[in-house]
Coordinates of C-alpha atoms in Angstrom, one line a residue:
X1 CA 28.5 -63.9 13.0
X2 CA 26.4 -65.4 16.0
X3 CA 28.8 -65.1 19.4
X4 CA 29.0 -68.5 20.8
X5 CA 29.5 -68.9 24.4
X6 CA 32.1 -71.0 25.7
X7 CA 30.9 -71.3 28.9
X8 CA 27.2 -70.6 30.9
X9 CA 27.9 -70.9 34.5
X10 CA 27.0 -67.8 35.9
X11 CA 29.0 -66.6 38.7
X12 CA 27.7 -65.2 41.9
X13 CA 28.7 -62.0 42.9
X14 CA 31.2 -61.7 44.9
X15 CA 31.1 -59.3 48.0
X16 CA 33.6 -56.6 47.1
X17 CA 34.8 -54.0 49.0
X18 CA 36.5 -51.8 47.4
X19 CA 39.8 -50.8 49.2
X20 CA 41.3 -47.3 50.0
X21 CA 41.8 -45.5 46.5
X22 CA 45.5 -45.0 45.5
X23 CA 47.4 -42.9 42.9
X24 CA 47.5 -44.5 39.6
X25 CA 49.3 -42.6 36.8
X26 CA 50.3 -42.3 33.0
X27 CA 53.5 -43.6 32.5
X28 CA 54.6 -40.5 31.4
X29 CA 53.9 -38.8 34.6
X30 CA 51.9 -36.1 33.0
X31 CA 48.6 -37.5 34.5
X32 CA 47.1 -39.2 37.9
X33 CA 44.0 -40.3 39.1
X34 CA 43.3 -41.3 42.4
X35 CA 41.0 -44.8 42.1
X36 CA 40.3 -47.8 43.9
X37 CA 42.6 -50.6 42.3
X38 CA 41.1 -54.4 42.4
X39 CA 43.9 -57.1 41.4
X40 CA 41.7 -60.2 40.9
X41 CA 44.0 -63.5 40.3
X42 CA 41.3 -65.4 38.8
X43 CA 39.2 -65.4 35.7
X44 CA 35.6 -65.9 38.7
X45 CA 37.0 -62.8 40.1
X46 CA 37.0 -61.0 36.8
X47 CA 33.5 -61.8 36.1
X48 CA 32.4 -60.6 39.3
X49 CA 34.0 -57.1 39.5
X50 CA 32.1 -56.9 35.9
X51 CA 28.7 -58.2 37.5
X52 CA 29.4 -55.6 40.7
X53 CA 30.0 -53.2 38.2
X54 CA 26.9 -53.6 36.1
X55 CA 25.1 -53.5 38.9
X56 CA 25.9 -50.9 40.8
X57 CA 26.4 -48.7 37.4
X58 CA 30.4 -48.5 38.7
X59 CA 33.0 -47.8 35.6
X60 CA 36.0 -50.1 35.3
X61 CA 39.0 -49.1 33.7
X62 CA 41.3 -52.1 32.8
X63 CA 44.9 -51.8 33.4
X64 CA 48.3 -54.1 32.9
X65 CA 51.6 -52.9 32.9
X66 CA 50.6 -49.4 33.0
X67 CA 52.6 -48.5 30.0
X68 CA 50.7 -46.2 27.9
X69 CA 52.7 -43.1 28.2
X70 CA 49.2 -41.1 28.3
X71 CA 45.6 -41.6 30.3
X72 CA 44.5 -45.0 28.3
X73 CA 44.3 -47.1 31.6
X74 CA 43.6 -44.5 34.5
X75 CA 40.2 -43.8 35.7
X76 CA 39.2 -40.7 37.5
X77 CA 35.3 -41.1 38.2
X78 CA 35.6 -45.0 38.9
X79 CA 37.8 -47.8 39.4
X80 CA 40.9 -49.8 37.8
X81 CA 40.9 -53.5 37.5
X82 CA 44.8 -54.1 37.4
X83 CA 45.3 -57.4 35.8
X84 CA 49.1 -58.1 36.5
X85 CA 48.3 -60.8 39.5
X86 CA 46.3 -62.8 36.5
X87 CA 49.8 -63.7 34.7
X88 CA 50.4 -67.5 34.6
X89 CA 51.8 -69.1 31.0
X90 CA 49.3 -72.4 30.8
X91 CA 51.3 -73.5 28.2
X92 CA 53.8 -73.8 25.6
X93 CA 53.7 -76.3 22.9
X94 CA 57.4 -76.0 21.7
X95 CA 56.2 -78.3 18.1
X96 CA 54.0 -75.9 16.7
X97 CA 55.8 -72.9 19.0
X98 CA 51.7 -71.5 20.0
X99 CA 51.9 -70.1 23.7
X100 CA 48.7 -69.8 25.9
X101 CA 49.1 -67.2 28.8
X102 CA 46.1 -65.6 30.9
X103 CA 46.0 -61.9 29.8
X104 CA 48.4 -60.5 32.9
X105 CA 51.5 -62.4 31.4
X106 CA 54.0 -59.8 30.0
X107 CA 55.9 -59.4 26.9
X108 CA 58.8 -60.7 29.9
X109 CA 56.7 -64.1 30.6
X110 CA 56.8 -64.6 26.3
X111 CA 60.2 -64.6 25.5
X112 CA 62.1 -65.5 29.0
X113 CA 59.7 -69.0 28.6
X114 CA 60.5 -69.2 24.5
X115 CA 64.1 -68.2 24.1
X116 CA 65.9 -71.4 25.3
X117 CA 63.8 -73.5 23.4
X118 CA 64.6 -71.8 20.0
X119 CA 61.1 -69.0 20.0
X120 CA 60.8 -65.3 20.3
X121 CA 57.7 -63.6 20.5
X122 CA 56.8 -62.0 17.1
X123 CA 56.4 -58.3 18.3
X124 CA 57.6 -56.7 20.6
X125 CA 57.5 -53.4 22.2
X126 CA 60.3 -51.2 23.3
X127 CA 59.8 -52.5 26.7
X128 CA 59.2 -55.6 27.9
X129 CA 56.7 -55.1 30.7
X130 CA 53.7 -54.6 28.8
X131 CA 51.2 -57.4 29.4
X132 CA 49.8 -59.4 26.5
X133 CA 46.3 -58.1 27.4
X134 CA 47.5 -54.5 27.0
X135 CA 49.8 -55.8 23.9
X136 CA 46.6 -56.8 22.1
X137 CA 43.9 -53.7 23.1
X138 CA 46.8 -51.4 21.5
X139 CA 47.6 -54.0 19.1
X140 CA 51.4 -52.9 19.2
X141 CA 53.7 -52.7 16.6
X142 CA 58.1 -53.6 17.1
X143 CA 60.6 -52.7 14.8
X144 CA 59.6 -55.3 12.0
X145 CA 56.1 -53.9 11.9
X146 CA 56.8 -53.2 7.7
X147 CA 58.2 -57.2 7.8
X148 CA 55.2 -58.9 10.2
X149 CA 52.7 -56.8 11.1
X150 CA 51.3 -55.7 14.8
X151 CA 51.2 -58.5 17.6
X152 CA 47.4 -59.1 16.7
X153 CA 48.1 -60.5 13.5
X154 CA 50.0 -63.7 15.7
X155 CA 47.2 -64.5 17.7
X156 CA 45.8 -67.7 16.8
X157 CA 42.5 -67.3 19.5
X158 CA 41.7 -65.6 22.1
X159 CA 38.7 -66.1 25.4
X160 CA 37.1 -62.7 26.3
X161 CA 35.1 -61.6 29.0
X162 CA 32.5 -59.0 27.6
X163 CA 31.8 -56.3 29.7
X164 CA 28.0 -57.8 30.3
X165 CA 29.3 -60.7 31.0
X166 CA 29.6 -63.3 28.0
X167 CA 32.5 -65.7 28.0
X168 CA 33.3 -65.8 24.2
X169 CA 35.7 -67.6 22.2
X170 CA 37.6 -65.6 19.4
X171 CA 39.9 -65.9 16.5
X172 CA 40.2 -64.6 12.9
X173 CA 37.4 -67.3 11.7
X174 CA 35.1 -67.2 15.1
X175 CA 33.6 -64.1 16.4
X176 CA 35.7 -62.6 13.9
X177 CA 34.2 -59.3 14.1
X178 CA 34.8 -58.8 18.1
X179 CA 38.4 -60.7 17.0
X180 CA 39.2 -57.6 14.6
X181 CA 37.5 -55.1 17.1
X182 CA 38.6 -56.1 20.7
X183 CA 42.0 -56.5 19.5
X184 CA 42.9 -52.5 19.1
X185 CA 40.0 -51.9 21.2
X186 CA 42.0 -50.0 23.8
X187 CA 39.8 -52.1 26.5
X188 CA 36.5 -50.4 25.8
X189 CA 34.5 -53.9 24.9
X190 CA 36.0 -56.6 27.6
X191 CA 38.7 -58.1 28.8
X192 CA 41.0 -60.3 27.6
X193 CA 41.1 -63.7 29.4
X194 CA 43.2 -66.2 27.5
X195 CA 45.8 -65.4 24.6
X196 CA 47.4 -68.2 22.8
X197 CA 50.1 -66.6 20.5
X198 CA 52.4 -68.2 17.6
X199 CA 55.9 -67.4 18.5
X200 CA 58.7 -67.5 15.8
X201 CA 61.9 -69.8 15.8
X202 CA 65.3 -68.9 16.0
X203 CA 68.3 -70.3 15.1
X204 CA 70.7 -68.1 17.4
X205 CA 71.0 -66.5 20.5
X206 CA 72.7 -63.0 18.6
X207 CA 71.5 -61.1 15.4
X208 CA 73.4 -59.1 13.3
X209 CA 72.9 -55.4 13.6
X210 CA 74.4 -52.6 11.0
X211 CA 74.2 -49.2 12.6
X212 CA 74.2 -46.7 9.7
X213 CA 74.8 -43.2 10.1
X214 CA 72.1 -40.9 7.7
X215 CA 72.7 -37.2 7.4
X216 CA 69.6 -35.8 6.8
X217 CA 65.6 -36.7 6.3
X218 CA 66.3 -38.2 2.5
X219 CA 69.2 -40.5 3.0
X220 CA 67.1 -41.8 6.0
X221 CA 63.8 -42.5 3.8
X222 CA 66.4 -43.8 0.5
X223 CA 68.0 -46.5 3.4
X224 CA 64.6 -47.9 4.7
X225 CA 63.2 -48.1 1.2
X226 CA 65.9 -49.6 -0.2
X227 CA 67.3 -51.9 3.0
X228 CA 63.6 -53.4 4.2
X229 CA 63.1 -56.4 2.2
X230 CA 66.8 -57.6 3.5
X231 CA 66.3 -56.9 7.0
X232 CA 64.4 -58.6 10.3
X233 CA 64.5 -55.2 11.9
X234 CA 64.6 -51.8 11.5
X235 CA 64.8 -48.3 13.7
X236 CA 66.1 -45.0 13.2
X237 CA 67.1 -42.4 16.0
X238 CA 66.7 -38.9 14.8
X239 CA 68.4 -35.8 15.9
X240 CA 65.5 -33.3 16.2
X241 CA 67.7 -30.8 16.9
X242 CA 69.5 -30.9 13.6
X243 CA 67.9 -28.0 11.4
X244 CA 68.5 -26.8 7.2
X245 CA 70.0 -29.6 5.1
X246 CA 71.4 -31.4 8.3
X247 CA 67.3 -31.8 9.3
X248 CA 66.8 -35.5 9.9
X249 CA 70.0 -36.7 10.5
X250 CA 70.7 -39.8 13.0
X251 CA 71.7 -43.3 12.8
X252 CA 69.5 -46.7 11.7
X253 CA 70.1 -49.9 13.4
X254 CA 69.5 -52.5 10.7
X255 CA 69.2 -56.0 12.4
X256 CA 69.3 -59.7 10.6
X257 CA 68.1 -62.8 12.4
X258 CA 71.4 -65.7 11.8
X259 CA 70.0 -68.5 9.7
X260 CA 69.6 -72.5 11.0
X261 CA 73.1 -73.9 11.4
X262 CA 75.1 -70.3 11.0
X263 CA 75.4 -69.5 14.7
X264 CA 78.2 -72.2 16.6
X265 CA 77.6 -71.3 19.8
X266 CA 73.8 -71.7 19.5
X267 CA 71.5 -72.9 21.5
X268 CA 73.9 -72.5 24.6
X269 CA 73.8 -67.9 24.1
X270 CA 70.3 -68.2 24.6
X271 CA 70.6 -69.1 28.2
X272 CA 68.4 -66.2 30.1
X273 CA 71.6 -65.9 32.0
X274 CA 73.0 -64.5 28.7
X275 CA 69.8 -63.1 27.4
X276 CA 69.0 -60.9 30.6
X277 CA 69.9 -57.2 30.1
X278 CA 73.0 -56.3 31.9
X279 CA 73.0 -54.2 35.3
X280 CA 75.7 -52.2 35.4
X281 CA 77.0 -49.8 32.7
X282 CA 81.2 -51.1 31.7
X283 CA 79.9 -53.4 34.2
X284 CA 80.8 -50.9 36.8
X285 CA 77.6 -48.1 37.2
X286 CA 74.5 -49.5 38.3
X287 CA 72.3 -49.2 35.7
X288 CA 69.8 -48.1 38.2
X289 CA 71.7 -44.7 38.7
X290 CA 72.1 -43.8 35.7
X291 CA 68.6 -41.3 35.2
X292 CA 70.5 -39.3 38.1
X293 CA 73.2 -38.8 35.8
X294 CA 71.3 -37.6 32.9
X295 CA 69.2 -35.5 35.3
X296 CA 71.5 -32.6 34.4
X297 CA 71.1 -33.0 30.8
X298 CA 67.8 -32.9 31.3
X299 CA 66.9 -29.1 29.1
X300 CA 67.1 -27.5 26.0
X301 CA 71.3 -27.4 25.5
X302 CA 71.7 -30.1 27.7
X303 CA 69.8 -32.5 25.1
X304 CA 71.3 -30.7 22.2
X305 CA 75.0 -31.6 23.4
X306 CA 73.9 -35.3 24.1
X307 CA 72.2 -35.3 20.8
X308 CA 75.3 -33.9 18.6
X309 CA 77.5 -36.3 21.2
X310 CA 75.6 -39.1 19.9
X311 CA 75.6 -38.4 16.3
X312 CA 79.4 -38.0 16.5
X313 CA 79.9 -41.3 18.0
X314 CA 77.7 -42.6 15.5
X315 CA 80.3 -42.0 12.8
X316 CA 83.1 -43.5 14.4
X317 CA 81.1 -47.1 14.2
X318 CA 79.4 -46.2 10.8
X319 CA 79.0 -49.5 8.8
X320 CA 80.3 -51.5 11.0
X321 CA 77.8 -54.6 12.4
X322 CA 78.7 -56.6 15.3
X323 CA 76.3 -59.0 16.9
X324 CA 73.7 -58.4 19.7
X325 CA 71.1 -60.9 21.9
X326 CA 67.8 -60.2 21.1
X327 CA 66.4 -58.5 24.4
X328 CA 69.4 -56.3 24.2
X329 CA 68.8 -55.3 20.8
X330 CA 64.5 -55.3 21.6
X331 CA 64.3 -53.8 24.3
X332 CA 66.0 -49.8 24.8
X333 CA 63.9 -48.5 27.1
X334 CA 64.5 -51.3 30.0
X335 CA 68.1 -50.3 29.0
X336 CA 68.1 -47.7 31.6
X337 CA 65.5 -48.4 34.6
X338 CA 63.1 -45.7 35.3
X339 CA 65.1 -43.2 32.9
X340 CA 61.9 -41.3 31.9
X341 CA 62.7 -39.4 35.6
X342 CA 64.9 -37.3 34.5
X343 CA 62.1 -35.4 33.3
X344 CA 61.1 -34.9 36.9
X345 CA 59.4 -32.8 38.8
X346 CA 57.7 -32.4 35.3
X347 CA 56.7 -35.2 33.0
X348 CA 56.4 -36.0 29.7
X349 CA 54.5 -36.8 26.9
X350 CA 55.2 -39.0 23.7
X351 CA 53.6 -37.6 20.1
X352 CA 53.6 -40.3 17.7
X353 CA 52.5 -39.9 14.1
X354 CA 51.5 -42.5 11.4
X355 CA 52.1 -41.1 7.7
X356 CA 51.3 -42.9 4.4
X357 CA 54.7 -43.5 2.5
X358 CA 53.6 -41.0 0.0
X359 CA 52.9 -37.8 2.0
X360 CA 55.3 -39.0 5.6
X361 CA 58.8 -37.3 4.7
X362 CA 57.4 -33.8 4.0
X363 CA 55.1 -34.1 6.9
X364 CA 57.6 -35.0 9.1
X365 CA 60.1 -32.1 7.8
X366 CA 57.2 -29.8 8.6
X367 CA 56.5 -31.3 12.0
X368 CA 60.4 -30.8 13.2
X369 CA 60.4 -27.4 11.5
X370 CA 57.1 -26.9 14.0
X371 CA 58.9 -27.8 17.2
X372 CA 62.0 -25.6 16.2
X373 CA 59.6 -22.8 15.7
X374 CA 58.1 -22.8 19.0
X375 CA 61.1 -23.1 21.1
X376 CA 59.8 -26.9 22.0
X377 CA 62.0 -29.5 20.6
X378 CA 61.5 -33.3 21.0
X379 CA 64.7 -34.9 22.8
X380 CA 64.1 -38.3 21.4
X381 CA 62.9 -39.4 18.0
X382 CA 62.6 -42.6 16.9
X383 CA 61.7 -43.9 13.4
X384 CA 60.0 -46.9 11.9
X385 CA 57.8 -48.4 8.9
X386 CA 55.0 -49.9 9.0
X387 CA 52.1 -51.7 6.5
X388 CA 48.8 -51.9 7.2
X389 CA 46.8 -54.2 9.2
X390 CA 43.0 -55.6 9.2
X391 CA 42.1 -54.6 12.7
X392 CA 39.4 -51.8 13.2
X393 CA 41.0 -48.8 15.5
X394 CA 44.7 -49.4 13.8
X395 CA 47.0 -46.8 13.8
X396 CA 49.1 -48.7 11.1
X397 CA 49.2 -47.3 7.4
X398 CA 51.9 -48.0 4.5
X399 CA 53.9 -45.8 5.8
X400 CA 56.1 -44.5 8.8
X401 CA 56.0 -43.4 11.9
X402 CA 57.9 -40.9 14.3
X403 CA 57.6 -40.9 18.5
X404 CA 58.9 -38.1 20.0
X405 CA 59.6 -37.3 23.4
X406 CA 58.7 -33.9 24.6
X407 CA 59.3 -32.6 28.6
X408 CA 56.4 -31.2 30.1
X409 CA 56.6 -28.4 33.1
X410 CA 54.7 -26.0 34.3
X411 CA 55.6 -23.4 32.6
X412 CA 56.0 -25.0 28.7
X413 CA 52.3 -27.4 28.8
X414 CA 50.3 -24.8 27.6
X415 CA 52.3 -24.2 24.6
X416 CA 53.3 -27.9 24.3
X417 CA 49.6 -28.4 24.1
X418 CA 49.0 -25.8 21.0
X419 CA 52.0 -27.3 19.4
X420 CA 50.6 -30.5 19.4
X421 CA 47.4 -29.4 18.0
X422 CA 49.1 -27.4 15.5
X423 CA 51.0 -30.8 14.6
X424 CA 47.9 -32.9 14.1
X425 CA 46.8 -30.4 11.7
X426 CA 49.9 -31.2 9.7
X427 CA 49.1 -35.1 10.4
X428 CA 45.5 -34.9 8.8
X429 CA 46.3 -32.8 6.4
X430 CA 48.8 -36.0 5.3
X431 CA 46.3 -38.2 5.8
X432 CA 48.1 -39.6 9.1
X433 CA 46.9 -41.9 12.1
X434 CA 47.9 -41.4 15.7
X435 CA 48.1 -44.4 18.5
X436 CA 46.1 -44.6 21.7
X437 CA 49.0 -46.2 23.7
X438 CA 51.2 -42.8 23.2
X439 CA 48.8 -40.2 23.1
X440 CA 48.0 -37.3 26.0
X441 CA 47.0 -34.2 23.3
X442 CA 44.4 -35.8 21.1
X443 CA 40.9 -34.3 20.7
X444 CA 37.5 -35.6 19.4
X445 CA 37.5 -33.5 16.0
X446 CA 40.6 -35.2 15.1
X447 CA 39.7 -38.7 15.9
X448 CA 36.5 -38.4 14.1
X449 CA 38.8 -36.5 10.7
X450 CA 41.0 -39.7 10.9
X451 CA 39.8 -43.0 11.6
X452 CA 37.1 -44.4 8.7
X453 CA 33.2 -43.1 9.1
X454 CA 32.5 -46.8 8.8
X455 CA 34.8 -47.8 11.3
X456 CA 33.8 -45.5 13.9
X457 CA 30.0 -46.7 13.4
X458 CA 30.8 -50.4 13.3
X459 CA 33.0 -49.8 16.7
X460 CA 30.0 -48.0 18.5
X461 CA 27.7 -50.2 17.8
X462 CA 29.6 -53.3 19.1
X463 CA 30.1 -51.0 22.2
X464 CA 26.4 -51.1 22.6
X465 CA 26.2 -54.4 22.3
X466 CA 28.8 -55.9 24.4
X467 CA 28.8 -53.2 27.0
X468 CA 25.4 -51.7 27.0
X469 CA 25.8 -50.1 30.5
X470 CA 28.8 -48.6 29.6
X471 CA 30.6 -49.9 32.7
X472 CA 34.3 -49.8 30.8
X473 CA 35.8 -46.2 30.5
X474 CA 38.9 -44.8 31.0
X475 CA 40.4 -40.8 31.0
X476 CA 41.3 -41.4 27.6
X477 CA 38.1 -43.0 26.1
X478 CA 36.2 -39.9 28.0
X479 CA 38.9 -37.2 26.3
X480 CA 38.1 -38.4 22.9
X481 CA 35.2 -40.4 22.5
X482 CA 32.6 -38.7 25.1
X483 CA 33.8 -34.9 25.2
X484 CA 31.6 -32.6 23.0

């Protein structure tokens, strides 16, 4: 289809210094770059950084909440447009429940402006402080990916800033194919300007959450398959620790949305001031301290004891639901502010597989067994299940997934590093998908084994044509898509 262009003023270059670089780094720690950051708070700023850029042959990496646990929005060899300052909601229709935000607006902005008028956003991360540009060049996925899909598959349209320059106006029937490209696009063919997304009603503040204790990799796969078409939500926590029959045992949290007219103290618990996560621990610890006391649990036994502690505890409240606010329930890893430093002074990485239904349990078995077998075990595991989507770099398949949390120091990368490749093997070899937001280990060969042929050719040419210079590139988009 013919791009139409919603707009042909052309801006003039701006004069643009660019200011003292800075250290900007993976959320997981495991990788910095040093790079000038621009943090324009204006679409006319936007489009001049791009002109500057195509002009003086300068690469941009774009970057919002800095989330992606890997090197997806760092930039060693240029700069990083941070987009967080270009955050305003424009506005919320509260009939049809459509949201319009500039790109910069977080996962936070969406549901803090929906909640007390009855709407949630209809993804969500694990955190809330992605923004909604990020959201859509990952195209994430939530807990009810297997019920609704990833976030793209809510967006009703979209205005995109090219990286040479076109203003364009997007959505499933307009510029569909940049629509289905730039959204998983991991920020390599423009910039999001303007999102408007459908949010979803609800008829309470609360949902209904059934945490179920499984004892082993095929009472976990039996409950999702059986429990998914009754349930808004579902997540599994995995001991990776657990080995022989016990292998794959954790707890599920099943949740269920209350129904219109079901929930009496609706719409007065969806107040933020009851919505908001809370800040102290028993209402005692700030929450804020808490990494400091995990740091000591932070190794091999240390993670083992929390792990067994936690399966234990999970038995004592087996089957029994009780009700939780949505962010509470959404939203684990704000839970416990800045908890990923208790892996310091190393870092960490997250490895996150996507398996087809048909081949995912084995694989998954043989992936733990993996970890066990080189003395590197994951300390957190978390489970989901997904169904595939129409967009052109998706990770989703009908399937699941598992992230897992692995430490990284000095002296374990290099053997982290073969386990992961080892890993992959097991992943292709199951016909599996990885996800740019999470990855650090990936490598060109197994890109190019996983994603479509067709795909792959229909993504590099739209890379020619909407950034000919090549001025967007980030660490990660070098790693795997330039690297011999």
């Amino acid at each position: 289809m013919v791009a139409k262009k919603t707009s042909k003023t052309k801006t003039t270059p701006l004069k643009i210094e660019l200011p003292t670089p800075e250290k900007v780094g993976a959320w997981g720690m495991n990788k910095y770059s040093l790079s000038s950051v621009l943090r324009p708070t204006s679409q006319e700023e936007i489009q001049s950084i791009f002109q500057y850029a195509n002009l003086q042959g300068i690469k941009i990496a774009l970057r919002g909440g800095g989330c992606s646990y890997g090197d997806a929005s760092i930039n060693s060899e240029g700069i990083v447009l941070d987009l967080t300052e270009f955050n305003k909601v424009l506005d919320f229709d509260t009939k049809t429940g459509i949201i319009t935000v500039q790109s910069g607006a977080r996962i936070k902005d969406l549901w803090e402006t929906g909640i007390e008028k009855g709407f949630w956003p209809p993804v969500v991360s694990g955190t809330m402080m992605p923004t909604v540009g990020g959201a859509l060049s990952m195209n994430i996925h939530g807990k009810n990916n297997f019920k609704v899909g990833t976030i793209g598959e809510h967006v009703k349209e979209f205005t995109f800033l090219t990286a040479k320059g076109e203003i364009l106006k997007c959505s499933p029937k307009s510029n569909s194919d940049l629509f289905y490209s730039a959204i998983s696009g991991f920020g390599m063919l423009g910039c999001f300007l303007t999102v408007q997304i459908k949010m979803k009603p609800i008829y309470s503040g609360k949902m209904r959450v059934f945490p179920v204790l499984v004892k082993n990799f095929d009472e976990l796969f039996n409950y999702f398959e059986r429990e998914y078409k009754s349930s808004d939500y579902l997540v599994g926590w995995i001991d990776a620790f657990a080995s022989g029959a016990a292998m794959g045992r954790g707890q599920i949290h099943k949740a269920v949305n209350l129904g219109e007219g079901e929930d009496p103290d609706f719409p007065d618990n969806c107040r933020l001031d009851k919505q908001h996560l809370p800040t102290r621990l028993f209402g005692i610890i700030p929450k804020k301290w808490m990494w400091i006391l995990m740091r000591p649990f932070s190794f091999n036994l240390g993670m083992r004891l929390i792990n067994f502690a936690k399966y234990i505890a999970s038995i004592l409240v087996n089957n029994k639901p009780y009700l939780q606010g949505h962010a509470e329930y959404a939203f684990l890893l704000d839970y416990v502010p800045n908890w990923k430093f208790v892996y310091k002074p190393g870092a960490m990485i997250q490895y996150q597989v996507f398996l087809p239904k048909e081949t995912a349990k084995e694989a998954m078995k043989e992936i733990f067994s993996l970890g066990q077998s080189y003395g590197i075990v994951n300390y957190l595991s978390v489970f989901k299940k997904h169904k595939p989507d129409p967009f052109l770099l998706t990770h989703a398949v009908d399937g699941f997934s598992m992230a897992m949390d692995f430490p990284v120091t000095k002296s374990n990368k290099e053997k982290l590093w073969n386990l992961c490749y080892a890993m992959d093997e097991v992943v292709l070899k199951a016909g599996g998908r990885f996800y740019f937001a999470k990855d650090s280990t990936l490598r060109k060969r197994v890109m190019e084994s996983y994603f479509p042929k067709a795909n792959l050719k229909k993504f590099y040419a739209l890379k020619k044509k909407y950034d000919p210079k090549g001025i967007l590139q980030t660490d990660l988009y070098k790693r795997i898509f330039l690297t011999d």
